C-alpha cells in the first residue's frame, strides 16, 4: 500500500506541486518586497535557498497529509487491521522526499 501511495504522490505532485510553489518568488517581487530583499544584509543566494527550503517543507506537509490519509483510509475501509508503518515510511523517505526536494529546487531556478 505504501508504494501505491508513493506512485500516486509522484503522479499528482509532478503536475500540481509545481503549480503550488512556482510563483512564490514572483509574488515577492509583485508585492514590492524586492526592495526590502535587496536592501537586507541577506545575500540573494541565501534568500533563494530559504525559498527552496520553504517550498520543500510545504510539499512535504502535503505529502505527509496524503500518507496519513492513506493509513486512515486503510483502517476505515477495513482492509487490514494491522498497519505496518515501515511499508508506508520507507517508500516515502526513499522516493518521495528526494523527489520533493528536486521539485522545490527546480521551481526556484525557473
mmCIF file of N, CA and C in Angstrom:
data_model
loop_
_atom_site.group_PDB
_atom_site.id
_atom_site.type_symbol
_atom_site.label_atom_id
_atom_site.label_comp_id
_atom_site.label_asym_id
_atom_site.label_seq_id
_atom_site.Cartn_x
_atom_site.Cartn_y
_atom_site.Cartn_z
ATOM 1 N N UNK A 1 0.823 -1.200 0.000
ATOM 2 C CA UNK A 1 0.000 0.000 0.000
ATOM 3 C C UNK A 1 0.866 1.264 0.000
ATOM 4 N N UNK A 2 1.995 1.204 0.665
ATOM 5 C CA UNK A 2 2.875 2.368 0.727
ATOM 6 C C UNK A 2 3.435 2.745 -0.624
ATOM 7 N N UNK A 3 3.786 1.737 -1.424
ATOM 8 C CA UNK A 3 4.314 2.010 -2.757
ATOM 9 C C UNK A 3 3.232 2.585 -3.666
ATOM 10 N N UNK A 4 2.017 2.158 -3.492
ATOM 11 C CA UNK A 4 0.898 2.696 -4.262
ATOM 12 C C UNK A 4 0.689 4.172 -3.943
ATOM 13 N N UNK A 5 0.811 4.535 -2.701
ATOM 14 C CA UNK A 5 0.681 5.936 -2.300
ATOM 15 C C UNK A 5 1.828 6.761 -2.880
ATOM 16 N N UNK A 6 3.032 6.191 -2.895
ATOM 17 C CA UNK A 6 4.186 6.885 -3.458
ATOM 18 C C UNK A 6 3.987 7.127 -4.951
ATOM 19 N N UNK A 7 3.486 6.141 -5.668
ATOM 20 C CA UNK A 7 3.226 6.325 -7.095
ATOM 21 C C UNK A 7 2.157 7.394 -7.320
ATOM 22 N N UNK A 8 1.142 7.408 -6.479
ATOM 23 C CA UNK A 8 0.123 8.443 -6.570
ATOM 24 C C UNK A 8 0.726 9.820 -6.322
ATOM 25 N N UNK A 9 1.572 9.937 -5.299
ATOM 26 C CA UNK A 9 2.177 11.227 -4.983
ATOM 27 C C UNK A 9 3.061 11.723 -6.117
ATOM 28 N N UNK A 10 3.849 10.824 -6.703
ATOM 29 C CA UNK A 10 4.694 11.226 -7.821
ATOM 30 C C UNK A 10 3.856 11.735 -8.979
ATOM 31 N N UNK A 11 2.789 11.041 -9.275
ATOM 32 C CA UNK A 11 1.957 11.424 -10.409
ATOM 33 C C UNK A 11 1.247 12.753 -10.163
ATOM 34 N N UNK A 12 0.703 12.922 -8.990
ATOM 35 C CA UNK A 12 -0.052 14.136 -8.699
ATOM 36 C C UNK A 12 0.869 15.327 -8.466
ATOM 37 N N UNK A 13 1.941 15.138 -7.714
ATOM 38 C CA UNK A 13 2.785 16.272 -7.357
ATOM 39 C C UNK A 13 3.674 16.745 -8.496
ATOM 40 N N UNK A 14 3.908 15.926 -9.488
ATOM 41 C CA UNK A 14 4.710 16.406 -10.616
ATOM 42 C C UNK A 14 3.958 17.513 -11.349
ATOM 43 N N UNK A 15 2.635 17.446 -11.340
ATOM 44 C CA UNK A 15 1.843 18.464 -12.015
ATOM 45 C C UNK A 15 1.336 19.539 -11.063
ATOM 46 N N UNK A 16 0.730 19.137 -9.974
ATOM 47 C CA UNK A 16 0.133 20.126 -9.080
ATOM 48 C C UNK A 16 1.149 20.746 -8.130
ATOM 49 N N UNK A 17 2.198 20.019 -7.783
ATOM 50 C CA UNK A 17 3.190 20.552 -6.851
ATOM 51 C C UNK A 17 3.902 21.761 -7.399
ATOM 52 N N UNK A 18 4.283 21.691 -8.661
ATOM 53 C CA UNK A 18 4.969 22.828 -9.265
ATOM 54 C C UNK A 18 4.013 24.015 -9.393
ATOM 55 N N UNK A 19 2.727 23.749 -9.574
ATOM 56 C CA UNK A 19 1.739 24.829 -9.641
ATOM 57 C C UNK A 19 1.619 25.533 -8.287
ATOM 58 N N UNK A 20 1.680 24.781 -7.194
ATOM 59 C CA UNK A 20 1.543 25.368 -5.864
ATOM 60 C C UNK A 20 2.710 26.266 -5.492
ATOM 61 N N UNK A 21 3.914 25.933 -5.952
ATOM 62 C CA UNK A 21 5.096 26.640 -5.463
ATOM 63 C C UNK A 21 5.822 27.463 -6.514
ATOM 64 N N UNK A 22 5.362 27.471 -7.742
ATOM 65 C CA UNK A 22 6.134 28.095 -8.807
ATOM 66 C C UNK A 22 6.215 29.604 -8.711
ATOM 67 N N UNK A 23 5.243 30.238 -8.148
ATOM 68 C CA UNK A 23 5.217 31.697 -8.191
ATOM 69 C C UNK A 23 5.551 32.351 -6.859
ATOM 70 N N UNK A 24 6.220 31.660 -5.969
ATOM 71 C CA UNK A 24 6.482 32.251 -4.651
ATOM 72 C C UNK A 24 7.468 33.412 -4.748
ATOM 73 N N UNK A 25 8.489 33.315 -5.591
ATOM 74 C CA UNK A 25 9.448 34.411 -5.749
ATOM 75 C C UNK A 25 8.801 35.546 -6.532
ATOM 76 N N UNK A 26 8.024 35.213 -7.553
ATOM 77 C CA UNK A 26 7.342 36.230 -8.353
ATOM 78 C C UNK A 26 6.360 37.019 -7.485
ATOM 79 N N UNK A 27 5.703 36.352 -6.541
ATOM 80 C CA UNK A 27 4.778 37.057 -5.649
ATOM 81 C C UNK A 27 5.523 38.044 -4.757
ATOM 82 N N UNK A 28 6.740 37.675 -4.328
ATOM 83 C CA UNK A 28 7.540 38.605 -3.536
ATOM 84 C C UNK A 28 7.896 39.840 -4.349
ATOM 85 N N UNK A 29 8.212 39.650 -5.613
ATOM 86 C CA UNK A 29 8.567 40.778 -6.469
ATOM 87 C C UNK A 29 7.335 41.630 -6.803
ATOM 88 N N UNK A 30 6.194 40.989 -7.046
ATOM 89 C CA UNK A 30 4.974 41.722 -7.376
ATOM 90 C C UNK A 30 4.417 42.496 -6.186
ATOM 91 N N UNK A 31 4.643 42.007 -4.987
ATOM 92 C CA UNK A 31 4.127 42.698 -3.799
ATOM 93 C C UNK A 31 5.120 43.723 -3.261
ATOM 94 N N UNK A 32 6.069 44.097 -4.079
ATOM 95 C CA UNK A 32 7.057 45.148 -3.757
ATOM 96 C C UNK A 32 7.964 44.792 -2.588
ATOM 97 N N UNK A 33 8.159 43.494 -2.373
ATOM 98 C CA UNK A 33 9.111 43.077 -1.341
ATOM 99 C C UNK A 33 10.535 43.041 -1.870
ATOM 100 N N UNK A 34 10.717 43.195 -3.177
ATOM 101 C CA UNK A 34 12.056 43.092 -3.747
ATOM 102 C C UNK A 34 12.981 44.197 -3.237
ATOM 103 N N UNK A 35 12.438 45.388 -2.940
ATOM 104 C CA UNK A 35 13.268 46.461 -2.395
ATOM 105 C C UNK A 35 13.784 46.095 -1.006
ATOM 106 N N UNK A 36 12.945 45.481 -0.201
ATOM 107 C CA UNK A 36 13.372 45.057 1.136
ATOM 108 C C UNK A 36 14.356 43.895 1.058
ATOM 109 N N UNK A 37 14.132 43.005 0.116
ATOM 110 C CA UNK A 37 15.029 41.857 -0.035
ATOM 111 C C UNK A 37 16.412 42.317 -0.491
ATOM 112 N N UNK A 38 16.436 43.262 -1.438
ATOM 113 C CA UNK A 38 17.720 43.750 -1.953
ATOM 114 C C UNK A 38 18.460 44.602 -0.944
ATOM 115 N N UNK A 39 17.734 45.305 -0.078
ATOM 116 C CA UNK A 39 18.398 46.167 0.896
ATOM 117 C C UNK A 39 18.788 45.434 2.174
ATOM 118 N N UNK A 40 18.348 44.221 2.340
ATOM 119 C CA UNK A 40 18.688 43.479 3.553
ATOM 120 C C UNK A 40 20.113 42.919 3.448
ATOM 121 N N UNK A 41 20.728 42.645 4.587
ATOM 122 C CA UNK A 41 22.082 42.090 4.553
ATOM 123 C C UNK A 41 22.121 40.618 4.118
ATOM 124 N N UNK A 42 20.973 40.033 3.877
ATOM 125 C CA UNK A 42 20.889 38.640 3.458
ATOM 126 C C UNK A 42 21.282 38.526 1.986
ATOM 127 N N UNK A 43 22.312 37.727 1.671
ATOM 128 C CA UNK A 43 22.682 37.552 0.259
ATOM 129 C C UNK A 43 21.558 36.869 -0.525
ATOM 130 N N UNK A 44 21.523 37.142 -1.828
ATOM 131 C CA UNK A 44 20.432 36.634 -2.654
ATOM 132 C C UNK A 44 20.436 35.119 -2.715
ATOM 133 N N UNK A 45 21.604 34.484 -2.696
ATOM 134 C CA UNK A 45 21.641 33.016 -2.740
ATOM 135 C C UNK A 45 21.064 32.414 -1.465
ATOM 136 N N UNK A 46 21.196 33.085 -0.355
ATOM 137 C CA UNK A 46 20.566 32.591 0.879
ATOM 138 C C UNK A 46 19.048 32.790 0.839
ATOM 139 N N UNK A 47 18.625 33.872 0.214
ATOM 140 C CA UNK A 47 17.189 34.081 0.028
ATOM 141 C C UNK A 47 16.605 32.966 -0.833
ATOM 142 N N UNK A 48 17.289 32.620 -1.918
ATOM 143 C CA UNK A 48 16.823 31.539 -2.780
ATOM 144 C C UNK A 48 16.819 30.200 -2.047
ATOM 145 N N UNK A 49 17.847 29.967 -1.256
ATOM 146 C CA UNK A 49 17.898 28.707 -0.510
ATOM 147 C C UNK A 49 16.788 28.643 0.537
ATOM 148 N N UNK A 50 16.457 29.772 1.150
ATOM 149 C CA UNK A 50 15.350 29.772 2.108
ATOM 150 C C UNK A 50 14.016 29.540 1.397
ATOM 151 N N UNK A 51 13.870 30.056 0.172
ATOM 152 C CA UNK A 51 12.666 29.783 -0.607
ATOM 153 C C UNK A 51 12.594 28.303 -0.983
ATOM 154 N N UNK A 52 13.723 27.726 -1.361
ATOM 155 C CA UNK A 52 13.755 26.292 -1.683
ATOM 156 C C UNK A 52 13.342 25.466 -0.473
ATOM 157 N N UNK A 53 13.893 25.816 0.681
ATOM 158 C CA UNK A 53 13.578 25.083 1.904
ATOM 159 C C UNK A 53 12.103 25.237 2.281
ATOM 160 N N UNK A 54 11.568 26.432 2.152
ATOM 161 C CA UNK A 54 10.152 26.615 2.492
ATOM 162 C C UNK A 54 9.257 25.877 1.506
ATOM 163 N N UNK A 55 9.610 25.867 0.226
ATOM 164 C CA UNK A 55 8.840 25.102 -0.759
ATOM 165 C C UNK A 55 8.915 23.611 -0.472
ATOM 166 N N UNK A 56 10.101 23.146 -0.092
ATOM 167 C CA UNK A 56 10.288 21.733 0.239
ATOM 168 C C UNK A 56 9.447 21.336 1.448
ATOM 169 N N UNK A 57 9.445 22.163 2.483
ATOM 170 C CA UNK A 57 8.657 21.868 3.679
ATOM 171 C C UNK A 57 7.169 21.892 3.359
ATOM 172 N N UNK A 58 6.746 22.825 2.526
ATOM 173 C CA UNK A 58 5.340 22.908 2.124
ATOM 174 C C UNK A 58 4.909 21.643 1.387
ATOM 175 N N UNK A 59 5.734 21.194 0.446
ATOM 176 C CA UNK A 59 5.411 19.974 -0.306
ATOM 177 C C UNK A 59 5.451 18.739 0.593
ATOM 178 N N UNK A 60 6.375 18.708 1.543
ATOM 179 C CA UNK A 60 6.433 17.577 2.479
ATOM 180 C C UNK A 60 5.187 17.527 3.363
ATOM 181 N N UNK A 61 4.662 18.691 3.731
ATOM 182 C CA UNK A 61 3.422 18.709 4.517
ATOM 183 C C UNK A 61 2.256 18.159 3.702
ATOM 184 N N UNK A 62 2.186 18.524 2.427
ATOM 185 C CA UNK A 62 1.128 17.993 1.567
ATOM 186 C C UNK A 62 1.271 16.481 1.437
ATOM 187 N N UNK A 63 2.489 16.020 1.171
ATOM 188 C CA UNK A 63 2.722 14.582 1.007
ATOM 189 C C UNK A 63 2.491 13.837 2.313
ATOM 190 N N UNK A 64 2.874 14.427 3.437
ATOM 191 C CA UNK A 64 2.631 13.793 4.729
ATOM 192 C C UNK A 64 1.149 13.656 5.032
ATOM 193 N N UNK A 65 0.364 14.655 4.631
ATOM 194 C CA UNK A 65 -1.085 14.561 4.823
ATOM 195 C C UNK A 65 -1.671 13.430 3.985
ATOM 196 N N UNK A 66 -1.150 13.241 2.785
ATOM 197 C CA UNK A 66 -1.625 12.143 1.944
ATOM 198 C C UNK A 66 -1.252 10.796 2.563
ATOM 199 N N UNK A 67 -0.066 10.704 3.130
ATOM 200 C CA UNK A 67 0.363 9.464 3.779
ATOM 201 C C UNK A 67 -0.536 9.138 4.978
ATOM 202 N N UNK A 68 -0.839 10.141 5.788
ATOM 203 C CA UNK A 68 -1.710 9.924 6.948
ATOM 204 C C UNK A 68 -3.102 9.504 6.486
ATOM 205 N N UNK A 69 -3.593 10.137 5.443
ATOM 206 C CA UNK A 69 -4.920 9.777 4.929
ATOM 207 C C UNK A 69 -4.940 8.372 4.340
ATOM 208 N N UNK A 70 -3.801 7.904 3.813
ATOM 209 C CA UNK A 70 -3.740 6.529 3.310
ATOM 210 C C UNK A 70 -3.889 5.528 4.451
ATOM 211 N N UNK A 71 -3.270 5.822 5.585
ATOM 212 C CA UNK A 71 -3.406 4.947 6.752
ATOM 213 C C UNK A 71 -4.844 4.976 7.265
ATOM 214 N N UNK A 72 -5.428 6.167 7.342
ATOM 215 C CA UNK A 72 -6.815 6.291 7.786
ATOM 216 C C UNK A 72 -7.752 5.558 6.831
ATOM 217 N N UNK A 73 -7.476 5.685 5.533
ATOM 218 C CA UNK A 73 -8.308 5.006 4.543
ATOM 219 C C UNK A 73 -8.212 3.491 4.683
ATOM 220 N N UNK A 74 -7.015 2.990 4.973
ATOM 221 C CA UNK A 74 -6.850 1.554 5.162
ATOM 222 C C UNK A 74 -7.662 1.072 6.361
ATOM 223 N N UNK A 75 -7.637 1.829 7.432
ATOM 224 C CA UNK A 75 -8.400 1.448 8.620
ATOM 225 C C UNK A 75 -9.903 1.583 8.419
ATOM 226 N N UNK A 76 -10.327 2.662 7.757
ATOM 227 C CA UNK A 76 -11.764 2.897 7.609
ATOM 228 C C UNK A 76 -12.421 1.925 6.631
ATOM 229 N N UNK A 77 -11.668 1.478 5.642
ATOM 230 C CA UNK A 77 -12.234 0.534 4.676
ATOM 231 C C UNK A 77 -12.189 -0.895 5.187
ATOM 232 N N UNK A 78 -11.486 -1.111 6.272
ATOM 233 C CA UNK A 78 -11.411 -2.442 6.859
ATOM 234 C C UNK A 78 -10.569 -3.414 6.058
ATOM 235 N N UNK A 79 -9.595 -2.892 5.306
ATOM 236 C CA UNK A 79 -8.747 -3.770 4.502
ATOM 237 C C UNK A 79 -7.881 -4.653 5.384
ATOM 238 N N UNK A 80 -7.299 -4.021 6.380
ATOM 239 C CA UNK A 80 -6.451 -4.767 7.296
ATOM 240 C C UNK A 80 -6.385 -3.992 8.605
ATOM 241 N N UNK A 81 -6.500 -4.709 9.700
ATOM 242 C CA UNK A 81 -6.393 -4.071 11.000
ATOM 243 C C UNK A 81 -4.950 -3.828 11.393
ATOM 244 N N UNK A 82 -4.056 -4.507 10.724
ATOM 245 C CA UNK A 82 -2.627 -4.379 11.024
ATOM 246 C C UNK A 82 -2.004 -3.325 10.118
ATOM 247 N N UNK A 83 -1.371 -2.362 10.734
ATOM 248 C CA UNK A 83 -0.690 -1.303 9.978
ATOM 249 C C UNK A 83 0.810 -1.487 10.154
ATOM 250 N N UNK A 84 1.480 -1.689 9.048
ATOM 251 C CA UNK A 84 2.935 -1.796 9.058
ATOM 252 C C UNK A 84 3.478 -0.434 8.640
ATOM 253 N N UNK A 85 3.915 0.343 9.619
ATOM 254 C CA UNK A 85 4.362 1.707 9.336
ATOM 255 C C UNK A 85 5.582 1.742 8.432
ATOM 256 N N UNK A 86 6.408 0.712 8.523
ATOM 257 C CA UNK A 86 7.600 0.685 7.683
ATOM 258 C C UNK A 86 7.236 0.606 6.202
ATOM 259 N N UNK A 87 6.126 -0.044 5.886
ATOM 260 C CA UNK A 87 5.712 -0.128 4.486
ATOM 261 C C UNK A 87 5.207 1.213 3.960
ATOM 262 N N UNK A 88 4.833 2.116 4.850
ATOM 263 C CA UNK A 88 4.454 3.462 4.435
ATOM 264 C C UNK A 88 5.649 4.408 4.473
ATOM 265 N N UNK A 89 6.455 4.317 5.516
ATOM 266 C CA UNK A 89 7.537 5.277 5.704
ATOM 267 C C UNK A 89 8.739 5.048 4.793
ATOM 268 N N UNK A 90 9.099 3.810 4.540
ATOM 269 C CA UNK A 90 10.290 3.534 3.742
ATOM 270 C C UNK A 90 10.162 4.059 2.310
ATOM 271 N N UNK A 91 9.088 3.753 1.582
ATOM 272 C CA UNK A 91 8.971 4.349 0.239
ATOM 273 C C UNK A 91 8.845 5.872 0.278
ATOM 274 N N UNK A 92 8.203 6.383 1.328
ATOM 275 C CA UNK A 92 8.057 7.834 1.451
ATOM 276 C C UNK A 92 9.411 8.501 1.611
ATOM 277 N N UNK A 93 10.246 7.958 2.486
ATOM 278 C CA UNK A 93 11.557 8.567 2.743
ATOM 279 C C UNK A 93 12.506 8.362 1.575
ATOM 280 N N UNK A 94 12.489 7.187 0.967
ATOM 281 C CA UNK A 94 13.437 6.894 -0.099
ATOM 282 C C UNK A 94 13.044 7.465 -1.460
ATOM 283 N N UNK A 95 11.764 7.625 -1.730
ATOM 284 C CA UNK A 95 11.338 8.064 -3.056
ATOM 285 C C UNK A 95 10.698 9.451 -3.066
ATOM 286 N N UNK A 96 9.810 9.718 -2.154
ATOM 287 C CA UNK A 96 9.054 10.969 -2.207
ATOM 288 C C UNK A 96 9.884 12.158 -1.734
ATOM 289 N N UNK A 97 10.584 12.031 -0.640
ATOM 290 C CA UNK A 97 11.325 13.160 -0.078
ATOM 291 C C UNK A 97 12.403 13.670 -1.043
ATOM 292 N N UNK A 98 13.238 12.808 -1.655
ATOM 293 C CA UNK A 98 14.188 13.338 -2.640
ATOM 294 C C UNK A 98 13.500 13.962 -3.857
ATOM 295 N N UNK A 99 12.395 13.371 -4.294
ATOM 296 C CA UNK A 99 11.638 13.928 -5.412
ATOM 297 C C UNK A 99 11.111 15.313 -5.081
ATOM 298 N N UNK A 100 10.622 15.506 -3.871
ATOM 299 C CA UNK A 100 10.097 16.805 -3.476
ATOM 300 C C UNK A 100 11.200 17.849 -3.378
ATOM 301 N N UNK A 101 12.394 17.439 -2.944
ATOM 302 C CA UNK A 101 13.496 18.394 -2.886
ATOM 303 C C UNK A 101 13.902 18.826 -4.294
ATOM 304 N N UNK A 102 13.962 17.896 -5.218
ATOM 305 C CA UNK A 102 14.299 18.233 -6.602
ATOM 306 C C UNK A 102 13.223 19.152 -7.182
ATOM 307 N N UNK A 103 11.983 18.874 -6.907
ATOM 308 C CA UNK A 103 10.890 19.701 -7.393
ATOM 309 C C UNK A 103 10.964 21.115 -6.812
ATOM 310 N N UNK A 104 11.268 21.224 -5.532
ATOM 311 C CA UNK A 104 11.405 22.541 -4.900
ATOM 312 C C UNK A 104 12.617 23.284 -5.446
ATOM 313 N N UNK A 105 13.676 22.564 -5.722
ATOM 314 C CA UNK A 105 14.879 23.179 -6.279
ATOM 315 C C UNK A 105 14.639 23.682 -7.698
ATOM 316 N N UNK A 106 13.954 22.904 -8.494
ATOM 317 C CA UNK A 106 13.667 23.314 -9.872
ATOM 318 C C UNK A 106 12.707 24.498 -9.924
ATOM 319 N N UNK A 107 11.823 24.602 -8.980
ATOM 320 C CA UNK A 107 10.872 25.708 -9.005
ATOM 321 C C UNK A 107 11.540 27.038 -8.706
ATOM 322 N N UNK A 108 12.620 27.036 -7.944
ATOM 323 C CA UNK A 108 13.318 28.282 -7.647
ATOM 324 C C UNK A 108 14.313 28.660 -8.739
ATOM 325 N N UNK A 109 14.688 27.710 -9.577
ATOM 326 C CA UNK A 109 15.634 28.016 -10.650
ATOM 327 C C UNK A 109 14.938 28.654 -11.842
ATOM 328 N N UNK A 110 13.621 28.354 -11.989
ATOM 329 C CA UNK A 110 12.904 28.828 -13.175
ATOM 330 C C UNK A 110 12.407 30.222 -13.069
#
